[in-house]
PDB file of C-alpha atoms in Angstrom:
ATOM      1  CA  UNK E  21      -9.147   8.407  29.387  1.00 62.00           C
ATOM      2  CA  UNK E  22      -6.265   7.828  26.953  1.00 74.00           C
ATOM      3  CA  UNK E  23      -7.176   8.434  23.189  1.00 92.00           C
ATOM      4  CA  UNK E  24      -5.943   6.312  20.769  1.00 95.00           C
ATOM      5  CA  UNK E  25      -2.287   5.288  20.736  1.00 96.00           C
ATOM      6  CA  UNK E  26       0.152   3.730  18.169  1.00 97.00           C
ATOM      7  CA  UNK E  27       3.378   2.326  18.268  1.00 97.00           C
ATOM      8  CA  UNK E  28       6.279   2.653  17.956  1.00 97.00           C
ATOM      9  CA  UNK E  29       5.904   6.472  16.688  1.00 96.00           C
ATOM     10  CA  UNK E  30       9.082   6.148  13.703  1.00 96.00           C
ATOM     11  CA  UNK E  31      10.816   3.232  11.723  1.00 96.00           C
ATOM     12  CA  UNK E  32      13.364   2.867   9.268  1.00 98.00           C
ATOM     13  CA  UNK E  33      13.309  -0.253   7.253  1.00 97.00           C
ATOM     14  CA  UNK E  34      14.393  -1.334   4.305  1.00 98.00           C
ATOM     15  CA  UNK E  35      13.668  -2.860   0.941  1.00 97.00           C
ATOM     16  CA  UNK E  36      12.040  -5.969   0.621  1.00 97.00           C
ATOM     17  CA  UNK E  37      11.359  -6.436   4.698  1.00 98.00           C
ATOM     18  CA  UNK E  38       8.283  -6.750   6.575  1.00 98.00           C
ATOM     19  CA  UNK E  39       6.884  -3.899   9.253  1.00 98.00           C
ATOM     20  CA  UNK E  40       3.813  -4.513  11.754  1.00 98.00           C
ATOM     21  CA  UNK E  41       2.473  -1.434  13.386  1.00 98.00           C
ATOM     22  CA  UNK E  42       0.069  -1.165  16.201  1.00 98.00           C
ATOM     23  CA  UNK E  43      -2.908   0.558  17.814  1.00 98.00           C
ATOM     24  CA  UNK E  44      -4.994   0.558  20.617  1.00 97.00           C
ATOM     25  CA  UNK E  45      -8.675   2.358  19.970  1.00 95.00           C
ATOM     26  CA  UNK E  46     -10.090   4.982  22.341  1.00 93.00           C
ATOM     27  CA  UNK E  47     -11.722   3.493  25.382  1.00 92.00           C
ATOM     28  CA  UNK E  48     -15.213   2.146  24.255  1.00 89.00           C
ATOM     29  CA  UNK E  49     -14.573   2.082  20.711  1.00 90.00           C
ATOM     30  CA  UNK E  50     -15.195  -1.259  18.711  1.00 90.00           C
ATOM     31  CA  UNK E  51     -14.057   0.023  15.367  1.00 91.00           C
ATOM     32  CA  UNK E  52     -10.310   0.538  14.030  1.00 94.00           C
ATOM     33  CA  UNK E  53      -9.202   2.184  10.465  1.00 94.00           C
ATOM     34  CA  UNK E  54      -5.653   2.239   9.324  1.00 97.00           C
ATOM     35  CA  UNK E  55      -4.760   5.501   6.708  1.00 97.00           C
ATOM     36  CA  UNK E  56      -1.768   5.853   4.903  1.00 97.00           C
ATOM     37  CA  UNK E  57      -0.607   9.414   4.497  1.00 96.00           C
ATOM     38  CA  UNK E  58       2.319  10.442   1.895  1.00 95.00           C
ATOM     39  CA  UNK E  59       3.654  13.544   2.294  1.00 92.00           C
ATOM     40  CA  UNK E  60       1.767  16.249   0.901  1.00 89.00           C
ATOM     41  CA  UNK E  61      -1.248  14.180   0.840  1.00 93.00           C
ATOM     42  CA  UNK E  62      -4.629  13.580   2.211  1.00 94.00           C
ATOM     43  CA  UNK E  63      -4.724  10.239   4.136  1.00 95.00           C
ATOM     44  CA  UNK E  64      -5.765   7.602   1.930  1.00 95.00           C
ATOM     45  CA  UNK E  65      -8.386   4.244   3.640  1.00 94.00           C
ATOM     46  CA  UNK E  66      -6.493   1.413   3.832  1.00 96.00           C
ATOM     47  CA  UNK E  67      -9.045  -0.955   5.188  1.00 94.00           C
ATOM     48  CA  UNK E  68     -11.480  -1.074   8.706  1.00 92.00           C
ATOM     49  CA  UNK E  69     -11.574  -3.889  11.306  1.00 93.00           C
ATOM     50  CA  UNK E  70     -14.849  -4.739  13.192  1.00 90.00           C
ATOM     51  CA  UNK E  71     -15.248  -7.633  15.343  1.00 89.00           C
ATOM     52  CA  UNK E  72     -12.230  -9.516  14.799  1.00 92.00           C
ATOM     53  CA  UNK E  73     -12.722  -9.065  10.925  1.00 92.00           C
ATOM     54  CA  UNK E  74     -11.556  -6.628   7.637  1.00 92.00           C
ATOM     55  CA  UNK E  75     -15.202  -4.677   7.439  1.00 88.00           C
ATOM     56  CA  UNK E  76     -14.010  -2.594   4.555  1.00 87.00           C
ATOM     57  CA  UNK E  77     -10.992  -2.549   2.374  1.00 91.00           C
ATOM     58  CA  UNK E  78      -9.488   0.491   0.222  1.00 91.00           C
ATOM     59  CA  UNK E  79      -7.494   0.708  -3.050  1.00 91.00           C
ATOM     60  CA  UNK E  80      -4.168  -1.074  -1.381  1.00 94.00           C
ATOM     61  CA  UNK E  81      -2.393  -4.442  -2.820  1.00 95.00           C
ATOM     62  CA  UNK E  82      -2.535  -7.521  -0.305  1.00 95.00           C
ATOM     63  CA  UNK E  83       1.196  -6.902   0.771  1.00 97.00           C
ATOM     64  CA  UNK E  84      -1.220  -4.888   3.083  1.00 98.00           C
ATOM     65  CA  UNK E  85      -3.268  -6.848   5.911  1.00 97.00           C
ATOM     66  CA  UNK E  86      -4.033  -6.292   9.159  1.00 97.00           C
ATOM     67  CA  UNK E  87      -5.489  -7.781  12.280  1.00 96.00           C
ATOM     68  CA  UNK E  88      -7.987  -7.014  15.583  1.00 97.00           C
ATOM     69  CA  UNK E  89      -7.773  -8.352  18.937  1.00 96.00           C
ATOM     70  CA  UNK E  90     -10.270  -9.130  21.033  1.00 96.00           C
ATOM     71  CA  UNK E  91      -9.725  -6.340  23.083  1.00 94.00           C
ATOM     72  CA  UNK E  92     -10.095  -4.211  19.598  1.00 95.00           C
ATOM     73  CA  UNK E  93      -6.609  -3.432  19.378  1.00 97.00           C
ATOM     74  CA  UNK E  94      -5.251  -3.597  15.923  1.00 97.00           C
ATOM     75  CA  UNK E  95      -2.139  -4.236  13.766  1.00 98.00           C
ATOM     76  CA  UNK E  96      -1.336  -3.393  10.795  1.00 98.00           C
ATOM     77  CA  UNK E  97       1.337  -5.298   8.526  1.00 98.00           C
ATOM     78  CA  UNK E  98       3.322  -4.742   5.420  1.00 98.00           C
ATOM     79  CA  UNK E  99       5.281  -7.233   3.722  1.00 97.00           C
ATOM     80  CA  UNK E 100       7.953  -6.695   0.593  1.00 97.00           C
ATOM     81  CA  UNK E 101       8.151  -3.049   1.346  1.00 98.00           C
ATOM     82  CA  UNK E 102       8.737  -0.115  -1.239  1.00 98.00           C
ATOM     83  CA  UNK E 103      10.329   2.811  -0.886  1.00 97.00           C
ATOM     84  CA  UNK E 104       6.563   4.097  -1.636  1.00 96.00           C
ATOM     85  CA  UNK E 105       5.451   2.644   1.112  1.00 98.00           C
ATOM     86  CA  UNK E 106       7.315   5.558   2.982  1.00 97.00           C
ATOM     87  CA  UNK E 107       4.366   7.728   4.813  1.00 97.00           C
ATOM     88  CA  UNK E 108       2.955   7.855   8.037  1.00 96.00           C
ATOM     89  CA  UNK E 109      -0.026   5.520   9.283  1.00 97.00           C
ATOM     90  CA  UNK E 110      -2.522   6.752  11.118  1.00 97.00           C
ATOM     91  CA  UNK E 111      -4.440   4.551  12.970  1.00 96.00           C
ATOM     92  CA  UNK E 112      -7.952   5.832  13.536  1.00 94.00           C
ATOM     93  CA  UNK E 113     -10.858   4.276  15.937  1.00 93.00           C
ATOM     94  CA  UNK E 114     -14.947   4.762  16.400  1.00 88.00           C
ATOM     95  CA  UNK E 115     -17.541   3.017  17.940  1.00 86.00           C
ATOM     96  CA  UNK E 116     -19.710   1.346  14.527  1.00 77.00           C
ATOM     97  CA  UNK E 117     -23.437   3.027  14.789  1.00 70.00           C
ATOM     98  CA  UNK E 118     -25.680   1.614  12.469  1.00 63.00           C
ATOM     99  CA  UNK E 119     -28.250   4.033  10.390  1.00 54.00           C
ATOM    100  CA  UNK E 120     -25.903   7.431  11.332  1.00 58.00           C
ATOM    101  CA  UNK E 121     -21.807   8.290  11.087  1.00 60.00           C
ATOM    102  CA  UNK E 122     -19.729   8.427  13.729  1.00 74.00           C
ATOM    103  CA  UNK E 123     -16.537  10.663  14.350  1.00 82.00           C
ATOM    104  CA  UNK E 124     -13.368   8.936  13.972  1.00 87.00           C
ATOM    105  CA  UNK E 125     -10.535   9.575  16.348  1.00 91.00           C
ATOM    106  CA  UNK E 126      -6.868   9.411  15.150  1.00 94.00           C
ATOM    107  CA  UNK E 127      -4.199   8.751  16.591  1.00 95.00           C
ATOM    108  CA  UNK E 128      -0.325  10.754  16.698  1.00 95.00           C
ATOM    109  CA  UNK E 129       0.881   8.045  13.657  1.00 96.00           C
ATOM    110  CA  UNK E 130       3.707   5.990  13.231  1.00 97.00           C
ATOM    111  CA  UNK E 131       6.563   7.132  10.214  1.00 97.00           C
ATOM    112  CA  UNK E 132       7.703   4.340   8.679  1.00 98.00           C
ATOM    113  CA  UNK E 133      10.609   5.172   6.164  1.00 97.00           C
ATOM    114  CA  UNK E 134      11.940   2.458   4.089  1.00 98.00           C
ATOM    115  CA  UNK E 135      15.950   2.752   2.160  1.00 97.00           C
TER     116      UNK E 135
ATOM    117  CA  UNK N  26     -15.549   6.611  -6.643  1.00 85.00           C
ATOM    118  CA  UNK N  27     -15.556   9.725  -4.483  1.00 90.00           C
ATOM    119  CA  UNK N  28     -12.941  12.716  -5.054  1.00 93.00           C
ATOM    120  CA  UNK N  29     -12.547  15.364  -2.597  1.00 96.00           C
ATOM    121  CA  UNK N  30     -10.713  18.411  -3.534  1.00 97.00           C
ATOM    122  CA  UNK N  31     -10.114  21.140  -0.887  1.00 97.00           C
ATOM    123  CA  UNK N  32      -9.565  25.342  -2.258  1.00 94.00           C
ATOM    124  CA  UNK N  33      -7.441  26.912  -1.885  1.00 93.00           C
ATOM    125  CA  UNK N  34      -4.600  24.414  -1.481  1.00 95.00           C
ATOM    126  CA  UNK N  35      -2.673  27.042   1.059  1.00 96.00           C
ATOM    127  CA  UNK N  36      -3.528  30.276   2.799  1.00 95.00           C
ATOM    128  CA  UNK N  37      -1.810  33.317   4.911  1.00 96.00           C
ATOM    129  CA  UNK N  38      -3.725  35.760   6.007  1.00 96.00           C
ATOM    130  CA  UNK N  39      -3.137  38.494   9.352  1.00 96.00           C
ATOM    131  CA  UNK N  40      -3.816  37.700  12.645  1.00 97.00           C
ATOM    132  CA  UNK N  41      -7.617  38.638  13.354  1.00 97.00           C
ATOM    133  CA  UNK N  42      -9.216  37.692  10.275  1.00 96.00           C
ATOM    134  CA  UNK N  43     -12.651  36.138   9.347  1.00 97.00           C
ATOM    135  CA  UNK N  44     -12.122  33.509   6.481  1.00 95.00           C
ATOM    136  CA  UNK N  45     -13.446  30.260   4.612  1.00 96.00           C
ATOM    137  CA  UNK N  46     -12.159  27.049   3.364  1.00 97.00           C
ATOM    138  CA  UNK N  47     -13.899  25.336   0.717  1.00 97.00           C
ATOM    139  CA  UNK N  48     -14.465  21.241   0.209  1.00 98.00           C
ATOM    140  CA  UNK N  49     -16.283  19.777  -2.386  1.00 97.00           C
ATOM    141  CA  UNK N  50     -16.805  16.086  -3.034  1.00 96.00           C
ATOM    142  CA  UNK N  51     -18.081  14.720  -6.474  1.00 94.00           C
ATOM    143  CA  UNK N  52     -20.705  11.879  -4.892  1.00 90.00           C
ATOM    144  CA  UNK N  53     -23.536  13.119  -2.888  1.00 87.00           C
ATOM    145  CA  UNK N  54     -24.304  10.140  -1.107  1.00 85.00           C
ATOM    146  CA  UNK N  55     -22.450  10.467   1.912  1.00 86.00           C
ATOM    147  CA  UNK N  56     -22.811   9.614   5.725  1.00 81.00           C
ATOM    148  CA  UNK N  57     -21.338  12.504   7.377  1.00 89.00           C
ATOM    149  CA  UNK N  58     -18.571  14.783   6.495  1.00 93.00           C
ATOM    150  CA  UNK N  59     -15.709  15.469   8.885  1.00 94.00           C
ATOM    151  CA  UNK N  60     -13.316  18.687   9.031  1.00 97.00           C
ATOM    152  CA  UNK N  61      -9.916  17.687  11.121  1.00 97.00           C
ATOM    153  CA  UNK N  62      -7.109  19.706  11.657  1.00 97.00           C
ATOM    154  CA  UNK N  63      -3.163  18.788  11.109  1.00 96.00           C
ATOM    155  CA  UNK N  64      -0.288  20.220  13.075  1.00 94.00           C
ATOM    156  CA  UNK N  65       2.990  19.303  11.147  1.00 89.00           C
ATOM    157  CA  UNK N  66       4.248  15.843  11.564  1.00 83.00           C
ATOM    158  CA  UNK N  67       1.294  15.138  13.891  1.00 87.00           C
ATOM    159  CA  UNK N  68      -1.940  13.012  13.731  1.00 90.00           C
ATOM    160  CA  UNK N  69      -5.460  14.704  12.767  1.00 94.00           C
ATOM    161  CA  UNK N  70      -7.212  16.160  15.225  1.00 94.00           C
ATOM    162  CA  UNK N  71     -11.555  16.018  14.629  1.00 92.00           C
ATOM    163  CA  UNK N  72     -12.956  19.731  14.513  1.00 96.00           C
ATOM    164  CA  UNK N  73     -16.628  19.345  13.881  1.00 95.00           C
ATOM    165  CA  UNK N  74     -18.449  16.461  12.231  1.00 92.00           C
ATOM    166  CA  UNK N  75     -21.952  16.877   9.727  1.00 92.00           C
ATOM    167  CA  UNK N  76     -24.227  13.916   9.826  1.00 88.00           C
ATOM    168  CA  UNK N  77     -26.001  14.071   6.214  1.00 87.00           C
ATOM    169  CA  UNK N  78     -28.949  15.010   7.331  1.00 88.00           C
ATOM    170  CA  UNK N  79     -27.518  18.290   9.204  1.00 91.00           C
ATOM    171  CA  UNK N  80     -26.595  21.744   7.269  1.00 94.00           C
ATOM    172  CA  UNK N  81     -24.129  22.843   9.632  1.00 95.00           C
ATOM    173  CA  UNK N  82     -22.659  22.517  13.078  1.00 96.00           C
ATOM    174  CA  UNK N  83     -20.735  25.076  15.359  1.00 97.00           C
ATOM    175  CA  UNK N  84     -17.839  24.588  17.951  1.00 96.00           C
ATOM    176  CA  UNK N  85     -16.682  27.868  19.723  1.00 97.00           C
ATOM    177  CA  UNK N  86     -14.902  30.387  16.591  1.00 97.00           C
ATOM    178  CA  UNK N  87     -15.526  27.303  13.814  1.00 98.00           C
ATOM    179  CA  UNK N  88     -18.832  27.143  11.828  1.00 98.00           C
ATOM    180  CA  UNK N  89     -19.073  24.219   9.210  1.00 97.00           C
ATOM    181  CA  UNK N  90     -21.867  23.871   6.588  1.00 97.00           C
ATOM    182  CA  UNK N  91     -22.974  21.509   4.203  1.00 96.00           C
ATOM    183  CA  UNK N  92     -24.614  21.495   1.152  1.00 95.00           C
ATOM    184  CA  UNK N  93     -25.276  17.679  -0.083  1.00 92.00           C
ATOM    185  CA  UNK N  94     -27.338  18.610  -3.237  1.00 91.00           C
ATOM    186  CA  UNK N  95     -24.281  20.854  -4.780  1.00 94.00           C
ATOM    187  CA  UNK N  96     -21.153  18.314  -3.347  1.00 95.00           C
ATOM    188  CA  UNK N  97     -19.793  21.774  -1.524  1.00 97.00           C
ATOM    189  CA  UNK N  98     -19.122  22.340   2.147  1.00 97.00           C
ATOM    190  CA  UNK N  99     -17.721  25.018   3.645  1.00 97.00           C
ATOM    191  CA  UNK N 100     -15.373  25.502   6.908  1.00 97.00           C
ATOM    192  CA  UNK N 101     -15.594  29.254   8.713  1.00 97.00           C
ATOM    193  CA  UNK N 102     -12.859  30.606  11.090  1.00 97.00           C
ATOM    194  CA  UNK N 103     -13.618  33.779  12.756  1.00 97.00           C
ATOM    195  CA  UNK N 104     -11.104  36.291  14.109  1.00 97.00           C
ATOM    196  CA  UNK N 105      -8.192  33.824  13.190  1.00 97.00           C
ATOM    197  CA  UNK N 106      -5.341  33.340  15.987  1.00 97.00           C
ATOM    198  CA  UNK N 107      -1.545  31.989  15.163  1.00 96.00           C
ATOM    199  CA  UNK N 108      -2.429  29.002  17.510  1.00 96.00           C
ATOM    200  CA  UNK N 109      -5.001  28.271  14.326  1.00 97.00           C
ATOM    201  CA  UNK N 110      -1.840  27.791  11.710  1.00 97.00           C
ATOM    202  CA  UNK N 111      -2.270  23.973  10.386  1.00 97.00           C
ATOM    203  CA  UNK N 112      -3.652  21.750   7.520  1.00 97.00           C
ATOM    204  CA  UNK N 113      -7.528  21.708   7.247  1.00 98.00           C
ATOM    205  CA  UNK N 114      -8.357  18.321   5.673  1.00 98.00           C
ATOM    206  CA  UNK N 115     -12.358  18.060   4.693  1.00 97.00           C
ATOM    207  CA  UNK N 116     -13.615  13.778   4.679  1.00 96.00           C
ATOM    208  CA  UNK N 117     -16.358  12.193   3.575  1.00 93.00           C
ATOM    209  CA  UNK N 118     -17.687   8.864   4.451  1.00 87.00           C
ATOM    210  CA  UNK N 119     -20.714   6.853   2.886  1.00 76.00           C
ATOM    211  CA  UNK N 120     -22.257   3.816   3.533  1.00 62.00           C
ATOM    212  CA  UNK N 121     -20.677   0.481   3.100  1.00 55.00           C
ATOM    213  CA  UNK N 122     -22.094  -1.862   0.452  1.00 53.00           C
ATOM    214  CA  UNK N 123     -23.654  -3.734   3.268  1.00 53.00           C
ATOM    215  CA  UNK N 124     -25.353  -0.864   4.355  1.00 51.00           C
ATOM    216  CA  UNK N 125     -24.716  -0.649   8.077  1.00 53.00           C
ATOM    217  CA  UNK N 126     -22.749   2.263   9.361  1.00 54.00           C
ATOM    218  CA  UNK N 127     -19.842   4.779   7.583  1.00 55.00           C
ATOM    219  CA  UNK N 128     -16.675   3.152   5.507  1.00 69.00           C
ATOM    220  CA  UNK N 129     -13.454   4.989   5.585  1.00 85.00           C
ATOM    221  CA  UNK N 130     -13.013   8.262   4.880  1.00 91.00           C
ATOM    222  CA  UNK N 131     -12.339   9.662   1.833  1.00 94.00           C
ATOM    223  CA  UNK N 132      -9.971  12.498   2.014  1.00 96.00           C
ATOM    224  CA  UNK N 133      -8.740  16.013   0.076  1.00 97.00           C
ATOM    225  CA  UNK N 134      -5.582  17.161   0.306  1.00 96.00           C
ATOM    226  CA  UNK N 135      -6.446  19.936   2.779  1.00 97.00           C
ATOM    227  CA  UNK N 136      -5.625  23.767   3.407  1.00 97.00           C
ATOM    228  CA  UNK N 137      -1.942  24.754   4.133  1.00 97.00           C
ATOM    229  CA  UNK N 138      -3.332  27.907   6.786  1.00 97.00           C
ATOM    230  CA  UNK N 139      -0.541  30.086   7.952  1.00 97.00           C
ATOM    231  CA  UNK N 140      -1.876  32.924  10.287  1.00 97.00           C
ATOM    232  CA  UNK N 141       0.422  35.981  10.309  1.00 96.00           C
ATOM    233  CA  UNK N 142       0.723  37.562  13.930  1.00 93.00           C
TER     234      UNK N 142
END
């Protein structure tokens, strides 16, 4: 049973472009969260897709959007990049239980570094 | 708006030892609260989750407890191995405004552990 992968696992872009990352959830899971991680940081919630749709969004500007596939894969874009936006995304996924919490599974991350 | 903050921020200790990493979280009305670990470079790895209504929870040489009332949860390591040298990171999650099942997690910074040989 694979766990959840992203791709690709590094990227170097630069100033001003646009970057889509993607991830594919655990087997069963219906739920997908994207983190952003600087270095030295805890990861911070981007946002969480459910069904096709943004469930939950964190503290991020809308140069930050994602999308989820019907087969709950997800992808994660970033347009106008900053050299802030240097970190590594971690994609995590969970299967949405109403009335309790459920663990979240990460996966390895992709390092995006923008010049 | 939640805060997490995670003491100490690093830690060394000798091969062998018993020890305790500390989370605390400033709003008590949380889902469940997660302890993952970090290898460098690497994704997070889930060590032992706390539904709210739980006080602690036990995998193997790792002992978690929780303590909603005071914000404070606590992550125990007994007779520590190299092979345990990583970041702890402590989440929280709490209910969406819609009220049906756990938002994103809301992380510290975590615990640099080194474990001496």
């Amino acid at each position: 049973d694979a766990g959840v992968t992203q791709s690709p696992t590094h990227l170097i872009k630069t100033r001003g472009q646009q970057v889509t990352l993607r991830c594919s959830p655990k087997s069963g899971h219906d739920t997908v969260s994207w983190y952003q991680q600087a270095l030295g940081q805890g990861p911070q919630f981007i946002f969480q897709y459910y069904e096709e749709e943004e469930r939950q969004r964190g503290n991020f500007p809308d140069r930050f959007s994602g999308h989820q596939f019907p087969n709950y894969s997800s992808e994660l874009n970033v347009n106008a990049l900053l050299l802030g936006d240097s970190a590594l995304y971690l994609c995590a996924s969970s299967l949405l239980i109403y009335g309790t919490g459920e663990t979240q599974y990460f996966g390895p991350g992709t390092r995006l570094l923008v010049l | 708006k939640q805060e997490v903050t995670q003491i100490p921020a690093a830690l060394s200790v000798p091969e062998g030892e018993n020890l305790v990493l500390n989370c605390s979280f400033t709003d008590s009305a949380i889902y469940n609260l997660q302890w993952f670990r970090q290898d460098p470079g690497k994704g997070l790895t889930s060590l032992l989750l706390i539904q709210s209504s739980q006080r602690e929870q036990t995998s193997g040489r790792l002992n978690a407890s929780l303590d909603k009332s005071s914000g404070r949860s606590t992550l125990y390591i007994a007779a520590s191995q190299p092979g345990d040298s990583a970041t702890y990171l402590c989440a929280v999650s709490r209910t969406t405004d819609s009220g049906g099942g756990a938002d994103g997690l809301t992380f510290g910074k975590g615990t640099h552990l080194i474990i001496q040989p």
